[in-house]
mmCIF file with all atom_site columns, C-alpha atoms in Angstrom:
data_model
loop_
_atom_site.group_PDB
_atom_site.id
_atom_site.type_symbol
_atom_site.label_atom_id
_atom_site.label_alt_id
_atom_site.label_comp_id
_atom_site.label_asym_id
_atom_site.label_entity_id
_atom_site.label_seq_id
_atom_site.pdbx_PDB_ins_code
_atom_site.Cartn_x
_atom_site.Cartn_y
_atom_site.Cartn_z
_atom_site.occupancy
_atom_site.B_iso_or_equiv
_atom_site.pdbx_formal_charge
_atom_site.auth_seq_id
_atom_site.auth_comp_id
_atom_site.auth_asym_id
_atom_site.auth_atom_id
_atom_site.pdbx_PDB_model_num
ATOM 1   C CA . UNK L 1 1   ? -15.415 -5.220  -14.863 1.00 0.00 ? 1   UNK L CA 1
ATOM 2   C CA . UNK L 1 2   ? -12.436 -6.738  -13.524 1.00 0.00 ? 2   UNK L CA 1
ATOM 3   C CA . UNK L 1 3   ? -12.925 -8.767  -10.195 1.00 0.00 ? 3   UNK L CA 1
ATOM 4   C CA . UNK L 1 4   ? -10.317 -9.311  -7.343  1.00 0.00 ? 4   UNK L CA 1
ATOM 5   C CA . UNK L 1 5   ? -9.924  -12.990 -6.156  1.00 0.00 ? 5   UNK L CA 1
ATOM 6   C CA . UNK L 1 6   ? -9.068  -12.576 -2.840  1.00 0.00 ? 6   UNK L CA 1
ATOM 7   C CA . UNK L 1 7   ? -6.734  -15.968 -1.548  1.00 0.00 ? 7   UNK L CA 1
ATOM 8   C CA . UNK L 1 8   ? -6.153  -17.033 1.895   1.00 0.00 ? 8   UNK L CA 1
ATOM 9   C CA . UNK L 1 9   ? -3.654  -19.330 2.334   1.00 0.00 ? 9   UNK L CA 1
ATOM 10  C CA . UNK L 1 10  ? -4.271  -22.753 4.194   1.00 0.00 ? 10  UNK L CA 1
ATOM 11  C CA . UNK L 1 11  ? -1.639  -23.074 6.828   1.00 0.00 ? 11  UNK L CA 1
ATOM 12  C CA . UNK L 1 12  ? 0.832   -26.039 6.385   1.00 0.00 ? 12  UNK L CA 1
ATOM 13  C CA . UNK L 1 13  ? 0.269   -28.606 9.011   1.00 0.00 ? 13  UNK L CA 1
ATOM 14  C CA . UNK L 1 14  ? 2.801   -28.746 11.800  1.00 0.00 ? 14  UNK L CA 1
ATOM 15  C CA . UNK L 1 15  ? 2.000   -32.759 12.545  1.00 0.00 ? 15  UNK L CA 1
ATOM 16  C CA . UNK L 1 16  ? 2.809   -33.748 8.754   1.00 0.00 ? 16  UNK L CA 1
ATOM 17  C CA . UNK L 1 17  ? 4.512   -30.840 6.469   1.00 0.00 ? 17  UNK L CA 1
ATOM 18  C CA . UNK L 1 18  ? 3.904   -33.571 3.632   1.00 0.00 ? 18  UNK L CA 1
ATOM 19  C CA . UNK L 1 19  ? 0.337   -33.499 3.968   1.00 0.00 ? 19  UNK L CA 1
ATOM 20  C CA . UNK L 1 20  ? -0.178  -29.731 4.643   1.00 0.00 ? 20  UNK L CA 1
ATOM 21  C CA . UNK L 1 21  ? 1.760   -29.030 1.569   1.00 0.00 ? 21  UNK L CA 1
ATOM 22  C CA . UNK L 1 22  ? -0.321  -31.204 -0.820  1.00 0.00 ? 22  UNK L CA 1
ATOM 23  C CA . UNK L 1 23  ? -3.532  -29.538 0.867   1.00 0.00 ? 23  UNK L CA 1
ATOM 24  C CA . UNK L 1 24  ? -2.148  -26.434 -0.118  1.00 0.00 ? 24  UNK L CA 1
ATOM 25  C CA . UNK L 1 25  ? -1.303  -27.311 -3.650  1.00 0.00 ? 25  UNK L CA 1
ATOM 26  C CA . UNK L 1 26  ? -5.358  -28.441 -4.332  1.00 0.00 ? 26  UNK L CA 1
ATOM 27  C CA . UNK L 1 27  ? -6.681  -25.797 -2.274  1.00 0.00 ? 27  UNK L CA 1
ATOM 28  C CA . UNK L 1 28  ? -4.661  -23.286 -3.984  1.00 0.00 ? 28  UNK L CA 1
ATOM 29  C CA . UNK L 1 29  ? -5.530  -22.209 -7.392  1.00 0.00 ? 29  UNK L CA 1
ATOM 30  C CA . UNK L 1 30  ? -2.063  -22.065 -9.302  1.00 0.00 ? 30  UNK L CA 1
ATOM 31  C CA . UNK L 1 31  ? -3.585  -20.307 -12.511 1.00 0.00 ? 31  UNK L CA 1
ATOM 32  C CA . UNK L 1 32  ? -6.143  -17.247 -12.682 1.00 0.00 ? 32  UNK L CA 1
ATOM 33  C CA . UNK L 1 33  ? -9.216  -17.600 -14.388 1.00 0.00 ? 33  UNK L CA 1
ATOM 34  C CA . UNK L 1 34  ? -8.295  -15.906 -16.975 1.00 0.00 ? 34  UNK L CA 1
ATOM 35  C CA . UNK L 1 35  ? -5.182  -18.097 -17.583 1.00 0.00 ? 35  UNK L CA 1
ATOM 36  C CA . UNK L 1 36  ? -7.140  -21.102 -17.494 1.00 0.00 ? 36  UNK L CA 1
ATOM 37  C CA . UNK L 1 37  ? -9.486  -19.852 -20.639 1.00 0.00 ? 37  UNK L CA 1
ATOM 38  C CA . UNK L 1 38  ? -6.771  -19.134 -22.698 1.00 0.00 ? 38  UNK L CA 1
ATOM 39  C CA . UNK L 1 39  ? -7.171  -15.107 -22.639 1.00 0.00 ? 39  UNK L CA 1
ATOM 40  C CA . UNK L 1 40  ? -4.553  -12.718 -21.985 1.00 0.00 ? 40  UNK L CA 1
ATOM 41  C CA . UNK L 1 41  ? -5.242  -10.245 -19.297 1.00 0.00 ? 41  UNK L CA 1
ATOM 42  C CA . UNK L 1 42  ? -2.599  -7.888  -18.692 1.00 0.00 ? 42  UNK L CA 1
ATOM 43  C CA . UNK L 1 43  ? -0.818  -7.186  -15.078 1.00 0.00 ? 43  UNK L CA 1
ATOM 44  C CA . UNK L 1 44  ? -2.073  -3.704  -13.598 1.00 0.00 ? 44  UNK L CA 1
ATOM 45  C CA . UNK L 1 45  ? -1.287  -1.901  -10.616 1.00 0.00 ? 45  UNK L CA 1
ATOM 46  C CA . UNK L 1 46  ? -3.315  1.041   -9.272  1.00 0.00 ? 46  UNK L CA 1
ATOM 47  C CA . UNK L 1 47  ? -2.246  3.363   -6.648  1.00 0.00 ? 47  UNK L CA 1
ATOM 48  C CA . UNK L 1 48  ? -3.105  6.533   -5.132  1.00 0.00 ? 48  UNK L CA 1
ATOM 49  C CA . UNK L 1 49  ? -1.419  10.107  -4.407  1.00 0.00 ? 49  UNK L CA 1
ATOM 50  C CA . UNK L 1 50  ? -2.848  13.434  -2.496  1.00 0.00 ? 50  UNK L CA 1
ATOM 51  C CA . UNK L 1 51  ? -3.222  14.698  -6.410  1.00 0.00 ? 51  UNK L CA 1
ATOM 52  C CA . UNK L 1 52  ? -4.158  11.653  -8.493  1.00 0.00 ? 52  UNK L CA 1
ATOM 53  C CA . UNK L 1 53  ? -5.178  7.919   -8.705  1.00 0.00 ? 53  UNK L CA 1
ATOM 54  C CA . UNK L 1 54  ? -2.193  6.005   -10.790 1.00 0.00 ? 54  UNK L CA 1
ATOM 55  C CA . UNK L 1 55  ? -2.804  3.051   -13.141 1.00 0.00 ? 55  UNK L CA 1
ATOM 56  C CA . UNK L 1 56  ? -0.061  1.013   -14.480 1.00 0.00 ? 56  UNK L CA 1
ATOM 57  C CA . UNK L 1 57  ? -0.171  -1.640  -16.829 1.00 0.00 ? 57  UNK L CA 1
ATOM 58  C CA . UNK L 1 58  ? 2.322   -3.929  -18.289 1.00 0.00 ? 58  UNK L CA 1
ATOM 59  C CA . UNK L 1 59  ? 1.870   -4.431  -21.901 1.00 0.00 ? 59  UNK L CA 1
ATOM 60  C CA . UNK L 1 60  ? 4.710   -6.355  -23.494 1.00 0.00 ? 60  UNK L CA 1
ATOM 61  C CA . UNK L 1 61  ? 5.375   -6.518  -26.804 1.00 0.00 ? 61  UNK L CA 1
ATOM 62  C CA . UNK L 1 62  ? 2.498   -4.417  -27.855 1.00 0.00 ? 62  UNK L CA 1
ATOM 63  C CA . UNK L 1 63  ? 2.900   -1.486  -30.239 1.00 0.00 ? 63  UNK L CA 1
ATOM 64  C CA . UNK L 1 64  ? 1.456   2.170   -28.621 1.00 0.00 ? 64  UNK L CA 1
ATOM 65  C CA . UNK L 1 65  ? -0.839  2.405   -31.550 1.00 0.00 ? 65  UNK L CA 1
ATOM 66  C CA . UNK L 1 66  ? -2.487  -1.079  -30.538 1.00 0.00 ? 66  UNK L CA 1
ATOM 67  C CA . UNK L 1 67  ? -3.597  0.606   -27.374 1.00 0.00 ? 67  UNK L CA 1
ATOM 68  C CA . UNK L 1 68  ? -7.260  1.836   -26.942 1.00 0.00 ? 68  UNK L CA 1
ATOM 69  C CA . UNK L 1 69  ? -7.928  3.916   -23.880 1.00 0.00 ? 69  UNK L CA 1
ATOM 70  C CA . UNK L 1 70  ? -11.393 5.202   -22.992 1.00 0.00 ? 70  UNK L CA 1
ATOM 71  C CA . UNK L 1 71  ? -13.673 6.487   -20.576 1.00 0.00 ? 71  UNK L CA 1
ATOM 72  C CA . UNK L 1 72  ? -17.286 6.494   -20.611 1.00 0.00 ? 72  UNK L CA 1
ATOM 73  C CA . UNK L 1 73  ? -19.897 6.978   -17.564 1.00 0.00 ? 73  UNK L CA 1
ATOM 74  C CA . UNK L 1 74  ? -16.821 6.967   -15.060 1.00 0.00 ? 74  UNK L CA 1
ATOM 75  C CA . UNK L 1 75  ? -15.609 3.268   -16.260 1.00 0.00 ? 75  UNK L CA 1
ATOM 76  C CA . UNK L 1 76  ? -11.857 3.375   -17.582 1.00 0.00 ? 76  UNK L CA 1
ATOM 77  C CA . UNK L 1 77  ? -11.593 1.109   -20.417 1.00 0.00 ? 77  UNK L CA 1
ATOM 78  C CA . UNK L 1 78  ? -7.953  -0.233  -21.738 1.00 0.00 ? 78  UNK L CA 1
ATOM 79  C CA . UNK L 1 79  ? -8.309  -2.060  -24.471 1.00 0.00 ? 79  UNK L CA 1
ATOM 80  C CA . UNK L 1 80  ? -5.634  -3.283  -27.456 1.00 0.00 ? 80  UNK L CA 1
ATOM 81  C CA . UNK L 1 81  ? -4.162  -6.302  -29.047 1.00 0.00 ? 81  UNK L CA 1
ATOM 82  C CA . UNK L 1 82  ? -0.997  -8.185  -29.135 1.00 0.00 ? 82  UNK L CA 1
ATOM 83  C CA . UNK L 1 83  ? 0.167   -9.941  -32.303 1.00 0.00 ? 83  UNK L CA 1
ATOM 84  C CA . UNK L 1 84  ? 1.168   -13.008 -32.676 1.00 0.00 ? 84  UNK L CA 1
ATOM 85  C CA . UNK L 1 85  ? 4.886   -13.611 -34.018 1.00 0.00 ? 85  UNK L CA 1
ATOM 86  C CA . UNK L 1 86  ? 4.201   -16.735 -35.635 1.00 0.00 ? 86  UNK L CA 1
ATOM 87  C CA . UNK L 1 87  ? 4.034   -17.246 -39.312 1.00 0.00 ? 87  UNK L CA 1
ATOM 88  C CA . UNK L 1 88  ? 1.812   -19.300 -41.582 1.00 0.00 ? 88  UNK L CA 1
ATOM 89  C CA . UNK L 1 89  ? 4.911   -20.847 -43.088 1.00 0.00 ? 89  UNK L CA 1
ATOM 90  C CA . UNK L 1 90  ? 5.865   -24.458 -41.816 1.00 0.00 ? 90  UNK L CA 1
ATOM 91  C CA . UNK L 1 91  ? 7.620   -24.588 -38.308 1.00 0.00 ? 91  UNK L CA 1
ATOM 92  C CA . UNK L 1 92  ? 11.163  -24.366 -38.171 1.00 0.00 ? 92  UNK L CA 1
ATOM 93  C CA . UNK L 1 93  ? 11.125  -25.304 -34.726 1.00 0.00 ? 93  UNK L CA 1
ATOM 94  C CA . UNK L 1 94  ? 9.119   -27.125 -32.232 1.00 0.00 ? 94  UNK L CA 1
ATOM 95  C CA . UNK L 1 95  ? 7.370   -25.679 -29.378 1.00 0.00 ? 95  UNK L CA 1
ATOM 96  C CA . UNK L 1 96  ? 7.334   -27.892 -26.155 1.00 0.00 ? 96  UNK L CA 1
ATOM 97  C CA . UNK L 1 97  ? 6.353   -24.905 -23.801 1.00 0.00 ? 97  UNK L CA 1
ATOM 98  C CA . UNK L 1 98  ? 4.296   -21.788 -24.853 1.00 0.00 ? 98  UNK L CA 1
ATOM 99  C CA . UNK L 1 99  ? 3.439   -19.102 -21.559 1.00 0.00 ? 99  UNK L CA 1
ATOM 100 C CA . UNK L 1 100 ? 3.397   -16.261 -24.157 1.00 0.00 ? 100 UNK L CA 1
ATOM 101 C CA . UNK L 1 101 ? -0.020  -14.925 -24.795 1.00 0.00 ? 101 UNK L CA 1
ATOM 102 C CA . UNK L 1 102 ? -1.355  -13.264 -27.412 1.00 0.00 ? 102 UNK L CA 1
ATOM 103 C CA . UNK L 1 103 ? -4.667  -11.420 -28.706 1.00 0.00 ? 103 UNK L CA 1
ATOM 104 C CA . UNK L 1 104 ? -7.161  -9.047  -28.159 1.00 0.00 ? 104 UNK L CA 1
ATOM 105 C CA . UNK L 1 105 ? -7.612  -7.827  -24.334 1.00 0.00 ? 105 UNK L CA 1
ATOM 106 C CA . UNK L 1 106 ? -9.989  -5.309  -22.767 1.00 0.00 ? 106 UNK L CA 1
ATOM 107 C CA . UNK L 1 107 ? -9.586  -4.313  -18.956 1.00 0.00 ? 107 UNK L CA 1
ATOM 108 C CA . UNK L 1 108 ? -12.238 -1.655  -17.554 1.00 0.00 ? 108 UNK L CA 1
ATOM 109 C CA . UNK L 1 109 ? -12.524 -0.054  -14.089 1.00 0.00 ? 109 UNK L CA 1
ATOM 110 C CA . UNK L 1 110 ? -15.112 1.916   -12.440 1.00 0.00 ? 110 UNK L CA 1
ATOM 111 C CA . UNK L 1 111 ? -13.693 5.307   -11.591 1.00 0.00 ? 111 UNK L CA 1
ATOM 112 C CA . UNK L 1 112 ? -14.579 7.126   -8.106  1.00 0.00 ? 112 UNK L CA 1
ATOM 113 C CA . UNK L 1 113 ? -16.616 10.245  -8.740  1.00 0.00 ? 113 UNK L CA 1
ATOM 114 C CA . UNK L 1 114 ? -13.160 12.301  -7.154  1.00 0.00 ? 114 UNK L CA 1
ATOM 115 C CA . UNK L 1 115 ? -11.398 11.624  -10.729 1.00 0.00 ? 115 UNK L CA 1
ATOM 116 C CA . UNK L 1 116 ? -11.133 14.698  -13.057 1.00 0.00 ? 116 UNK L CA 1
ATOM 117 C CA . UNK L 1 117 ? -12.196 12.820  -16.239 1.00 0.00 ? 117 UNK L CA 1
ATOM 118 C CA . UNK L 1 118 ? -11.208 15.685  -18.104 1.00 0.00 ? 118 UNK L CA 1
ATOM 119 C CA . UNK L 1 119 ? -7.697  15.934  -17.072 1.00 0.00 ? 119 UNK L CA 1
ATOM 120 C CA . UNK L 1 120 ? -6.569  12.091  -17.859 1.00 0.00 ? 120 UNK L CA 1
ATOM 121 C CA . UNK L 1 121 ? -3.047  11.348  -18.935 1.00 0.00 ? 121 UNK L CA 1
ATOM 122 C CA . UNK L 1 122 ? -1.170  8.662   -20.386 1.00 0.00 ? 122 UNK L CA 1
ATOM 123 C CA . UNK L 1 123 ? 1.762   7.567   -21.233 1.00 0.00 ? 123 UNK L CA 1
ATOM 124 C CA . UNK L 1 124 ? 3.810   4.405   -22.705 1.00 0.00 ? 124 UNK L CA 1
ATOM 125 C CA . UNK L 1 125 ? 7.422   3.507   -22.339 1.00 0.00 ? 125 UNK L CA 1
ATOM 126 C CA . UNK L 1 126 ? 9.200   0.315   -23.096 1.00 0.00 ? 126 UNK L CA 1
ATOM 127 C CA . UNK L 1 127 ? 5.746   -1.860  -22.427 1.00 0.00 ? 127 UNK L CA 1
ATOM 128 C CA . UNK L 1 128 ? 4.315   0.100   -19.557 1.00 0.00 ? 128 UNK L CA 1
ATOM 129 C CA . UNK L 1 129 ? 1.470   1.916   -19.574 1.00 0.00 ? 129 UNK L CA 1
ATOM 130 C CA . UNK L 1 130 ? 0.885   4.812   -17.013 1.00 0.00 ? 130 UNK L CA 1
ATOM 131 C CA . UNK L 1 131 ? -2.425  6.797   -16.761 1.00 0.00 ? 131 UNK L CA 1
ATOM 132 C CA . UNK L 1 132 ? -2.579  9.222   -14.267 1.00 0.00 ? 132 UNK L CA 1
ATOM 133 C CA . UNK L 1 133 ? -6.246  10.100  -13.062 1.00 0.00 ? 133 UNK L CA 1
ATOM 134 C CA . UNK L 1 134 ? -5.961  13.794  -11.282 1.00 0.00 ? 134 UNK L CA 1
ATOM 135 C CA . UNK L 1 135 ? -8.470  14.372  -8.671  1.00 0.00 ? 135 UNK L CA 1
ATOM 136 C CA . UNK L 1 136 ? -10.852 17.093  -8.406  1.00 0.00 ? 136 UNK L CA 1
ATOM 137 C CA . UNK L 1 137 ? -9.717  20.084  -6.115  1.00 0.00 ? 137 UNK L CA 1
ATOM 138 C CA . UNK L 1 138 ? -12.560 19.291  -3.560  1.00 0.00 ? 138 UNK L CA 1
ATOM 139 C CA . UNK L 1 139 ? -11.615 15.486  -3.022  1.00 0.00 ? 139 UNK L CA 1
ATOM 140 C CA . UNK L 1 140 ? -7.498  16.464  -2.198  1.00 0.00 ? 140 UNK L CA 1
ATOM 141 C CA . UNK L 1 141 ? -9.081  17.797  1.035   1.00 0.00 ? 141 UNK L CA 1
ATOM 142 C CA . UNK L 1 142 ? -8.543  21.243  2.822   1.00 0.00 ? 142 UNK L CA 1
ATOM 143 C CA . UNK L 1 143 ? -6.547  21.184  5.979   1.00 0.00 ? 143 UNK L CA 1
ATOM 144 C CA . UNK L 1 144 ? -8.128  24.201  8.510   1.00 0.00 ? 144 UNK L CA 1
ATOM 145 C CA . UNK L 1 145 ? -6.022  25.502  11.028  1.00 0.00 ? 145 UNK L CA 1
ATOM 146 C CA . UNK L 1 146 ? -7.151  26.160  14.213  1.00 0.00 ? 146 UNK L CA 1
ATOM 147 C CA . UNK L 1 147 ? -7.182  29.738  15.766  1.00 0.00 ? 147 UNK L CA 1
ATOM 148 C CA . UNK L 1 148 ? -6.659  30.212  19.594  1.00 0.00 ? 148 UNK L CA 1
ATOM 149 C CA . UNK L 1 149 ? -8.939  32.919  21.443  1.00 0.00 ? 149 UNK L CA 1
#
């Protein structure tokens, strides 16, 4: 399961801006735990409309056939693999910095009971995966008009 990390920025001291900046620099993580472990975790965005929940994931450099989406016990899982572009031949260039990740990934999300798992749709274009999770009819709510007597 994915976890959310809540960060509360510490205020910069008004008495000594440099001390406050240094305190913030050491108290707030720059990298996520996934980045520090060397694993790649695609960024996602989850939003909601009256009709559906929408999950959008950034999967740059991944082929459509390398993405697997499944739902089991109301848990949506996105898995795939980003191939490494380097070859086994002797390097023609030296790398001084690389922030591009490759390898297998997997993200799982617990779905609310209001999602109609039989009608889920996914589309992939230009490295962006969009999953539409329609709501069950009873989850959309109902407006009741008040009658005057």
